[in-house]
XYZ file of C-alpha atoms in Angstrom:
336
model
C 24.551 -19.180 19.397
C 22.821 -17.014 21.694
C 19.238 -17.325 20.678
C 17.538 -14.023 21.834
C 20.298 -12.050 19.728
C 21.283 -14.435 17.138
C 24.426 -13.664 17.446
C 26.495 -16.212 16.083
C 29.857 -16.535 13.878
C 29.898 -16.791 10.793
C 32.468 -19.496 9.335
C 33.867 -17.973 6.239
C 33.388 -20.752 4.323
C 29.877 -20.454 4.136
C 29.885 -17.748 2.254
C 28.756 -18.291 -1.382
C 31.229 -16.951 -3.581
C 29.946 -17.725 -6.845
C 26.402 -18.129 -8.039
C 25.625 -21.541 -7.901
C 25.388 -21.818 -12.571
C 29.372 -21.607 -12.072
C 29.284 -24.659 -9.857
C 27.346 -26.712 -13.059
C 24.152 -26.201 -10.986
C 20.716 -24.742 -11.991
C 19.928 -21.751 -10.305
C 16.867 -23.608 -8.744
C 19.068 -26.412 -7.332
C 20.351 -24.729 -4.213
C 19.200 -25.638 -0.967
C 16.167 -25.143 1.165
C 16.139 -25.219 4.620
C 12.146 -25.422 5.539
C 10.961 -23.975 9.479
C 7.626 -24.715 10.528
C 7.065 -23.628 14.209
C 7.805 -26.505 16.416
C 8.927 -29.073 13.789
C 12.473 -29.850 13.477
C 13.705 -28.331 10.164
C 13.349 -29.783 6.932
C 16.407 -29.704 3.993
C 14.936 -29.846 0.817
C 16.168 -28.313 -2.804
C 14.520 -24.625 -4.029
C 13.108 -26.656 -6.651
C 10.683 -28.433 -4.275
C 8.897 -25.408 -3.368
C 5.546 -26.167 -5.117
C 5.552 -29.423 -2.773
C 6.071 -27.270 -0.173
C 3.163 -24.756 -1.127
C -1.002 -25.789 -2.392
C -3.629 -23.980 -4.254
C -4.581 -20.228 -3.093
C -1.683 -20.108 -1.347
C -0.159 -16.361 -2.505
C 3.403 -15.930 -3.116
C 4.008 -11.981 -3.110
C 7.586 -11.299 -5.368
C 9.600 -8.199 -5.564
C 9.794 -7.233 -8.892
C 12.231 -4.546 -8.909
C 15.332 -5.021 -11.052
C 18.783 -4.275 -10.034
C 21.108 -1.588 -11.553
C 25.012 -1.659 -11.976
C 25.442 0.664 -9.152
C 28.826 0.738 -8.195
C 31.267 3.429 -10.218
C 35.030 2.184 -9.923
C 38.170 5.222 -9.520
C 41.530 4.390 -9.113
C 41.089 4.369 -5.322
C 37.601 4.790 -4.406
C 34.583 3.044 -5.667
C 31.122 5.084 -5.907
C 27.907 2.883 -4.753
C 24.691 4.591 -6.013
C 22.123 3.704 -3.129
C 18.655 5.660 -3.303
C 17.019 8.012 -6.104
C 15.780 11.175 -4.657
C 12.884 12.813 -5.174
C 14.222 15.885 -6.200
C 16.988 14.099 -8.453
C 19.859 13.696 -6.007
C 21.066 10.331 -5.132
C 22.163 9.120 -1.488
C 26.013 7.533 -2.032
C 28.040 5.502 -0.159
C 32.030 6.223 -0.905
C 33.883 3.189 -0.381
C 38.356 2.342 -0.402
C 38.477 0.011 -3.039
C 40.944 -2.983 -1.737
C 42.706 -6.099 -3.460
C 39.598 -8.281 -2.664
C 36.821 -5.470 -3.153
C 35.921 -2.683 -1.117
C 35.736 -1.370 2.360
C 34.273 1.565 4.127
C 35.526 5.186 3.665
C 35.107 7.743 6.042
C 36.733 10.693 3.777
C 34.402 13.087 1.683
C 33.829 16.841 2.174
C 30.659 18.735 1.597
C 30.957 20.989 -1.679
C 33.777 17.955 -2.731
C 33.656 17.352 -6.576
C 34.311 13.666 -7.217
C 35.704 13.396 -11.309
C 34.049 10.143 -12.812
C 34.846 7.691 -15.417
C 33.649 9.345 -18.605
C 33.847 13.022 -17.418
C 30.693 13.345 -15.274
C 31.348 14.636 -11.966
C 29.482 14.104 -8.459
C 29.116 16.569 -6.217
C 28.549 15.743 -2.617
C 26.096 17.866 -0.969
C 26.227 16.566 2.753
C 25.890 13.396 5.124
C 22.780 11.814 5.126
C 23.932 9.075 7.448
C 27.747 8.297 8.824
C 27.842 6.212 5.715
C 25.553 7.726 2.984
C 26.313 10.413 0.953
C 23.212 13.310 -0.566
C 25.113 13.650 -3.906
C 24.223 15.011 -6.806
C 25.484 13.801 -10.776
C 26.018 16.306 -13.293
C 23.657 13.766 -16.191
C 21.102 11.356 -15.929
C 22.303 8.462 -12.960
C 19.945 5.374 -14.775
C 21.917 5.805 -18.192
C 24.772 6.992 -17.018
C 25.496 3.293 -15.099
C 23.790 1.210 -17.449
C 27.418 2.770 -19.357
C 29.748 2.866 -16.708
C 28.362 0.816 -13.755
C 28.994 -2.315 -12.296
C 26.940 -4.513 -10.021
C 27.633 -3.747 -5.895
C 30.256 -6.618 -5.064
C 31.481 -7.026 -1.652
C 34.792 -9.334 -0.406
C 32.644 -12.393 0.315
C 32.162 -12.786 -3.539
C 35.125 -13.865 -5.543
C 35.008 -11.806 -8.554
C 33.029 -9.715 -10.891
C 29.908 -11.223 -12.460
C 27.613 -9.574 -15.016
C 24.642 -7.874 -14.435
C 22.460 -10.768 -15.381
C 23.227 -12.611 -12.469
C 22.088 -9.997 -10.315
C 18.462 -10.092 -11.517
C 15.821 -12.623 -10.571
C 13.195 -13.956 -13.120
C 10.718 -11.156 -12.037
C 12.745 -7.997 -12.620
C 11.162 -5.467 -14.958
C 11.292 -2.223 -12.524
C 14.686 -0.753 -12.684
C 15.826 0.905 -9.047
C 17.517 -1.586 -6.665
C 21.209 -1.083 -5.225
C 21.614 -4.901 -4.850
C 19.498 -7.352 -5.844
C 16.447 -8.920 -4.150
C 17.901 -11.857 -3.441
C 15.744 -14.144 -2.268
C 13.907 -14.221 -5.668
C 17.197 -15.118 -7.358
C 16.764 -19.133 -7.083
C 12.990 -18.869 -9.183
C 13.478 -20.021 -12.812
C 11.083 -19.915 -15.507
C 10.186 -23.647 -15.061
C 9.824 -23.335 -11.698
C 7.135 -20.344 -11.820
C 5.413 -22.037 -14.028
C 5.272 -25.324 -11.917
C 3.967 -23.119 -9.073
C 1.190 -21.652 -11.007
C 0.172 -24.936 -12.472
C 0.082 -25.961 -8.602
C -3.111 -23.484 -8.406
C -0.319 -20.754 -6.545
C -0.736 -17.598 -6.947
C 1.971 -15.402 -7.471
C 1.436 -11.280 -7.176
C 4.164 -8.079 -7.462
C 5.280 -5.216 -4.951
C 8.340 -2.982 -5.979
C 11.075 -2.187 -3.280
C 14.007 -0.624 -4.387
C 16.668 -1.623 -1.842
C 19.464 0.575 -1.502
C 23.221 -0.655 -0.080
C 23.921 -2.482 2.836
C 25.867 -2.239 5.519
C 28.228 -5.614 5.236
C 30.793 -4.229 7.317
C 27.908 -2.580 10.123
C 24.718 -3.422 11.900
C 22.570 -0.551 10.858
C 18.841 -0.621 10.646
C 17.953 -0.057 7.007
C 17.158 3.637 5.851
C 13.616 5.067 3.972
C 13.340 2.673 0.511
C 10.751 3.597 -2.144
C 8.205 1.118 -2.597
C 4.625 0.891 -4.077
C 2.096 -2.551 -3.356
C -0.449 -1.995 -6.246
C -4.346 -2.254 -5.909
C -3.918 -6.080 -7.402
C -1.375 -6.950 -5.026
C -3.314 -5.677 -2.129
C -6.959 -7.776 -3.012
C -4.814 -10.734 -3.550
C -3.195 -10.663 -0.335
C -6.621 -9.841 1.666
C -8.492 -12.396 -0.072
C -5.477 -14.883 0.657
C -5.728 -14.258 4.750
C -9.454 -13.935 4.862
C -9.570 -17.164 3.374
C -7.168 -18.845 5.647
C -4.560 -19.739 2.679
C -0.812 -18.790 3.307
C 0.895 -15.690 1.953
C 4.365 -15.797 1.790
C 7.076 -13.162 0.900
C 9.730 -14.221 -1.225
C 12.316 -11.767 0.573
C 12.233 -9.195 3.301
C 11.974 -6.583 0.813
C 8.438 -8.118 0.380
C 7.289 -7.676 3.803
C 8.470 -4.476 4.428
C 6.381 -3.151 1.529
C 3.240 -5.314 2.436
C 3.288 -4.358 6.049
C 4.198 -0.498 4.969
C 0.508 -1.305 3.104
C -1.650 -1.900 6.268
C -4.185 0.124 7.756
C -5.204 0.959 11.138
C -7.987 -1.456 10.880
C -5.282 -4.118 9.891
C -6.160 -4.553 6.408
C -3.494 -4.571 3.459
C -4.124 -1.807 0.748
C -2.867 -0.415 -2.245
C -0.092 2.198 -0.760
C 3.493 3.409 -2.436
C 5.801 6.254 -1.360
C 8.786 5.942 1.246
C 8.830 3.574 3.897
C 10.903 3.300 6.978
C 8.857 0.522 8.396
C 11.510 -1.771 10.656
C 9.321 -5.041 11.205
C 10.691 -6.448 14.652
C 8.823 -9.149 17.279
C 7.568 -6.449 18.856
C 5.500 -4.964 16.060
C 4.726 -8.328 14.818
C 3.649 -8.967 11.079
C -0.063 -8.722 9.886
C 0.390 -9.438 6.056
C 2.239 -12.385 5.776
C 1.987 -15.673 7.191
C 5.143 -17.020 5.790
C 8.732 -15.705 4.343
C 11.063 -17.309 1.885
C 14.401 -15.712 2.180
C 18.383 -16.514 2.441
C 20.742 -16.549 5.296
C 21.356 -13.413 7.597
C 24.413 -11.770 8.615
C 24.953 -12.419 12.660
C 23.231 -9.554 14.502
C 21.700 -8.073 11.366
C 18.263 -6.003 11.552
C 16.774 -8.701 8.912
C 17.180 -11.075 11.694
C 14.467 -9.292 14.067
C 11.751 -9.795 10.860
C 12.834 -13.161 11.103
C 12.045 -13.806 14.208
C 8.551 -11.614 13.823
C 7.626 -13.957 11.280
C 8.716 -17.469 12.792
C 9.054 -16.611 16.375
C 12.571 -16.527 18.507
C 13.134 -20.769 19.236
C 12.376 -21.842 15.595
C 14.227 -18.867 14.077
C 17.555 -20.197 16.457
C 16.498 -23.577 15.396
C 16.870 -22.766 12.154
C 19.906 -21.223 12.664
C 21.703 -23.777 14.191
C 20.629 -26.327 11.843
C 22.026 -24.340 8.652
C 25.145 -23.722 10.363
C 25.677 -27.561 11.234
C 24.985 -28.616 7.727
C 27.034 -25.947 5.847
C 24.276 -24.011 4.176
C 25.745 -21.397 2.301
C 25.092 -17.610 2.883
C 24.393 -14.472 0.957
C 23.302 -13.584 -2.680
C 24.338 -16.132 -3.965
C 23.570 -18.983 -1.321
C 20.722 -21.139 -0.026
C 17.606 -20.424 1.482
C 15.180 -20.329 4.087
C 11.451 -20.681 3.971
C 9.650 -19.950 7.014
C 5.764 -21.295 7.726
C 3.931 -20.839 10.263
């Protein structure tokens, strides 16, 4: 592994294919693979996280909820990334295959795409190579709450329903995929944290689709970090406790929130924030998150957060001891 890049392969058999309640597991029983600067990592289970954290510590959550995005043809599957403000919908058309789906370059500005249950979606013209600005002839919410299924790409085996696609703090309908790092936390376990003295505060980020198949910095998401949020987090770092993101989608919305004077505040809208080493974070002092794609953008938050050695560290470690990637895999919490 080449540690400035971290670009590494992949073995596909560390790819979780199923969430871990089909394998007779809780979802708070997968692993956790624990980075703390210099120390060599630590492998623990999710469920020892309030060991892991102490009183006034603030975990930040994402608390949007994930929709049934993806609208299946005979050839082509429809995934429904981003809402618009004006009520037009970035797409991404994908080739539907044996295993899933793949890229699809076709697509025609003016096309008319006919839908399952007669709606039709007009494309109106490339946003990105990938991404669609399309427009549905009804409401898009209720329309795939009826015909929608979640996103699903090869590395998964087979459908699952939507419930396994939200974590315990979804209540804010909006996200493309799910906010995965969240997805281990179960009921139990929050309340374990909070009876810990933790403190545990909401942002929304609606995440749109990914690029499996590319390595494309991500687009504008909506997001909002709410006035509550935003004193809990500033009282947290002025008081020298930790605050930790569960999931990139967290810091992208908490450091979309600071101020020229480097203070977090309430703050919603668009953000194309792209946290790299460069930039640095200011809000967070810690990350809990799953495995990265090779050469992904969410690697260069990564190493913002835990610096370039530890992050390869890391790396190297949860490749030697089979740690299992994607939405459905282990995890990865990063301390300073």
């Amino acid at each position: 592994m080449t540690a400035q890049a971290l670009d590494f392969e992949l073995p596909p058999g560390l790819s979780a294919q199923e969430p871990p309640e089909v394998r007779g597991r809780s979802r708070d029983d997968v692993r956790l693979l624990v980075s703390r600067g210099g120390r060599p990592p630590e492998h623990r289970r999710f469920r020892d996280l309030p060991d892991l954290l102490g009183p006034g510590d603030l975990l930040v959550v994402n608390n949007s909820a994930t929709l049934p995005a993806a609208v299946r043809l005979d050839r082509l599957a429809v995934h429904f990334s981003t809402a618009r403000e004006d009520g037009t919908w970035l797409v991404e058309l994908r080739r539907r295959t044996d295993r899933a789906s793949e890229p699809y370059a076709g697509g025609e500005p003016g096309e008319w795409l006919p839908l399952p249950g007669r709606a039709t979606l007009r494309l109106l013209g490339r946003e990105t190579p990938r991404l669609w600005r399309a427009a549905l002839d009804r409401d898009v919410e209720a329309y795939l709450r009826a015909y929608g299924v979640p996103i699903r790409y090869s590395y998964v085996a087979g459908d699952w329903p939507i419930e396994a696609y939200q974590t315990v703090f979804a209540t804010v309908p909006g996200s493309a995929e799910m906010p995965s790092a969240a997805r281990p936390f179960t009921e139990g376990l929050v309340t374990a944290l909070v009876a810990r003295g933790v403190g545990i505060a909401p942002i929304t980020l609606h995440t749109g689709v990914a690029s499996p198949e590319k390595d494309e910095p991500p687009y504008a998401e909506r997001y909002e970090v709410p006035a509550a949020t935003a004193r809990l987090v500033e009282l947290a770092l002025r008081s020298g406790t930790q605050v930790v993101a569960a999931g990139t989608t967290v810091v992208r919305a908490l450091e979309s929130a600071v101020g020229a004077d480097g203070r977090v505040r309430a703050a919603s809208g668009w953000t194309r924030h792209l946290v790299t080493p460069e930039r640095g974070v200011r809000a967070v002092t810690g990350l809990l998150t799953g495995l990265h794609e090779p050469r992904s953008s969410h690697l260069l938050m990564l190493t913002a957060v835990a610096g370039e050695k530890a992050l390869a560290r890391a790396y190297e470690a949860a490749l030697r001891e089979g740690y299992l990637w994607h939405e459905f895999g282990d995890t990865h919490l990063i301390l300073k």
